[in-house]
Amino acid sequence: MLIIEGAGRWTAPTGVANDWVEHLRVPDLSVGTYCIPVGGLDDQSPHTEDEIYVVTAGRARIVTPDGAAEVGPGSVIFVPAGEEHRFDEVTEDLALLVVFGPAYGSRGPGLRG
């Protein structure tokens, strides 16, 4: 067992448009926190792994080729590997607990832009 301290907690990015911190990595999954401030830029590229986001703080809109949805605390979002997706219209500092399966980057390049 491992308690992952700080996972999903808002941390203001310093000198960049957003902040990604990986907290745990094992072969079959990884867990991290992704933070985007109000008006910040989500510059990620599609990932080669399946992904689950849990919104722990803030409000924004997620946009995919199939549509868009407003998200806020408690929202759980599944994004399959390879799907374009982006958070925009960040109206409150956004903190996301992120789970990748398998681990982030383990299937090769094509991740964050």
Short mmCIF file of C-alpha atoms in Angstrom, two decimals:
data_model
loop_
_atom_site.label_atom_id
_atom_site.label_comp_id
_atom_site.label_asym_id
_atom_site.label_seq_id
_atom_site.Cartn_x
_atom_site.Cartn_y
_atom_site.Cartn_z
CA MET A 1 0.00 0.00 0.00
CA LEU A 2 1.04 3.57 -0.66
CA ILE A 3 -0.70 6.80 0.30
CA ILE A 4 -0.07 9.32 -2.48
CA GLU A 5 0.26 12.66 -0.70
CA GLY A 6 -0.72 15.74 -2.67
CA ALA A 7 -2.30 13.93 -5.61
CA GLY A 8 -5.00 16.10 -7.14
CA ARG A 9 -4.08 19.18 -5.10
CA TRP A 10 -3.97 22.56 -6.85
CA THR A 11 -0.45 23.92 -7.36
CA ALA A 12 0.02 27.18 -9.21
CA PRO A 13 2.31 26.82 -12.24
CA THR A 14 5.36 29.07 -12.10
CA GLY A 15 6.56 30.58 -15.36
CA VAL A 16 4.57 28.12 -17.51
CA ALA A 17 0.99 27.83 -18.79
CA ASN A 18 0.23 24.65 -16.83
CA ASP A 19 1.82 22.15 -14.46
CA TRP A 20 2.12 18.34 -14.64
CA VAL A 21 3.56 16.30 -11.75
CA GLU A 22 3.73 12.51 -11.78
CA HIS A 23 3.23 10.98 -8.32
CA LEU A 24 3.28 7.24 -9.02
CA ARG A 25 4.50 5.01 -11.84
CA VAL A 26 4.22 1.25 -12.16
CA PRO A 27 4.14 -0.66 -15.47
CA ASP A 28 0.34 -0.84 -15.73
CA LEU A 29 -0.59 2.69 -14.62
CA SER A 30 0.63 6.07 -13.50
CA VAL A 31 -0.97 8.80 -11.42
CA GLY A 32 -0.32 12.51 -11.52
CA THR A 33 -1.76 15.97 -11.07
CA TYR A 34 -2.37 18.41 -13.92
CA CYS A 35 -3.07 22.06 -13.02
CA ILE A 36 -4.20 24.88 -15.31
CA PRO A 37 -4.77 28.39 -13.90
CA VAL A 38 -7.68 30.65 -14.88
CA GLY A 39 -7.04 31.70 -18.47
CA GLY A 40 -4.18 29.18 -18.74
CA LEU A 41 -3.29 27.13 -21.79
CA ASP A 42 -3.77 23.37 -22.11
CA ASP A 43 -1.07 22.51 -24.65
CA GLN A 44 -1.19 18.71 -24.45
CA SER A 45 -1.16 16.39 -27.44
CA PRO A 46 -3.06 13.11 -27.65
CA HIS A 47 -1.64 10.39 -25.43
CA THR A 48 -0.77 6.84 -26.40
CA GLU A 49 -2.42 5.53 -23.21
CA ASP A 50 -6.01 5.52 -21.95
CA GLU A 51 -6.61 8.26 -19.42
CA ILE A 52 -9.01 9.15 -16.63
CA TYR A 53 -9.30 12.68 -15.26
CA VAL A 54 -10.95 13.44 -11.92
CA VAL A 55 -11.60 17.15 -11.40
CA THR A 56 -10.63 17.93 -7.81
CA ALA A 57 -10.91 21.73 -8.05
CA GLY A 58 -11.91 24.41 -10.52
CA ARG A 59 -14.11 24.68 -13.57
CA ALA A 60 -13.45 24.44 -17.30
CA ARG A 61 -14.70 22.91 -20.49
CA ILE A 62 -13.23 19.78 -22.11
CA VAL A 63 -13.30 19.66 -25.89
CA THR A 64 -12.91 16.54 -28.07
CA PRO A 65 -13.76 15.87 -31.72
CA ASP A 66 -17.12 14.48 -30.54
CA GLY A 67 -18.14 17.59 -28.59
CA ALA A 68 -17.59 19.62 -25.45
CA ALA A 69 -18.72 19.45 -21.83
CA GLU A 70 -18.50 21.67 -18.78
CA VAL A 71 -16.57 20.05 -15.91
CA GLY A 72 -16.12 20.87 -12.24
CA PRO A 73 -15.26 19.23 -8.92
CA GLY A 74 -16.26 15.58 -8.95
CA SER A 75 -16.39 15.24 -12.74
CA VAL A 76 -14.76 12.03 -14.00
CA ILE A 77 -13.69 11.98 -17.65
CA PHE A 78 -12.44 9.02 -19.69
CA VAL A 79 -10.31 9.79 -22.75
CA PRO A 80 -9.24 6.81 -24.88
CA ALA A 81 -5.70 6.56 -26.20
CA GLY A 82 -5.09 8.74 -29.25
CA GLU A 83 -8.16 10.99 -28.85
CA GLU A 84 -7.60 14.73 -29.27
CA HIS A 85 -8.73 16.56 -26.13
CA ARG A 86 -8.16 19.91 -24.51
CA PHE A 87 -9.38 21.87 -21.52
CA ASP A 88 -10.38 25.43 -22.37
CA GLU A 89 -12.45 28.23 -20.87
CA VAL A 90 -10.80 27.66 -17.48
CA THR A 91 -12.94 29.90 -15.25
CA GLU A 92 -11.56 28.67 -11.89
CA ASP A 93 -8.04 27.32 -11.25
CA LEU A 94 -8.29 23.71 -12.47
CA ALA A 95 -6.73 20.74 -10.65
CA LEU A 96 -7.05 17.27 -12.16
CA LEU A 97 -6.08 13.91 -10.73
CA VAL A 98 -4.92 11.96 -13.78
CA VAL A 99 -4.64 8.17 -14.12
CA PHE A 100 -2.98 6.66 -17.20
CA GLY A 101 -3.22 2.99 -18.13
CA PRO A 102 -0.68 1.71 -18.87
CA ALA A 103 1.82 4.17 -17.40
CA TYR A 104 2.21 7.60 -19.04
CA GLY A 105 4.54 7.44 -22.02
CA SER A 106 5.00 3.67 -21.85
CA ARG A 107 3.60 3.11 -25.35
CA GLY A 108 6.02 5.51 -26.97
CA PRO A 109 6.12 9.14 -28.15
CA GLY A 110 3.25 11.42 -29.07
CA LEU A 111 2.38 12.77 -25.64
CA ARG A 112 2.58 16.32 -24.36
CA GLY A 113 3.31 18.92 -26.98
#
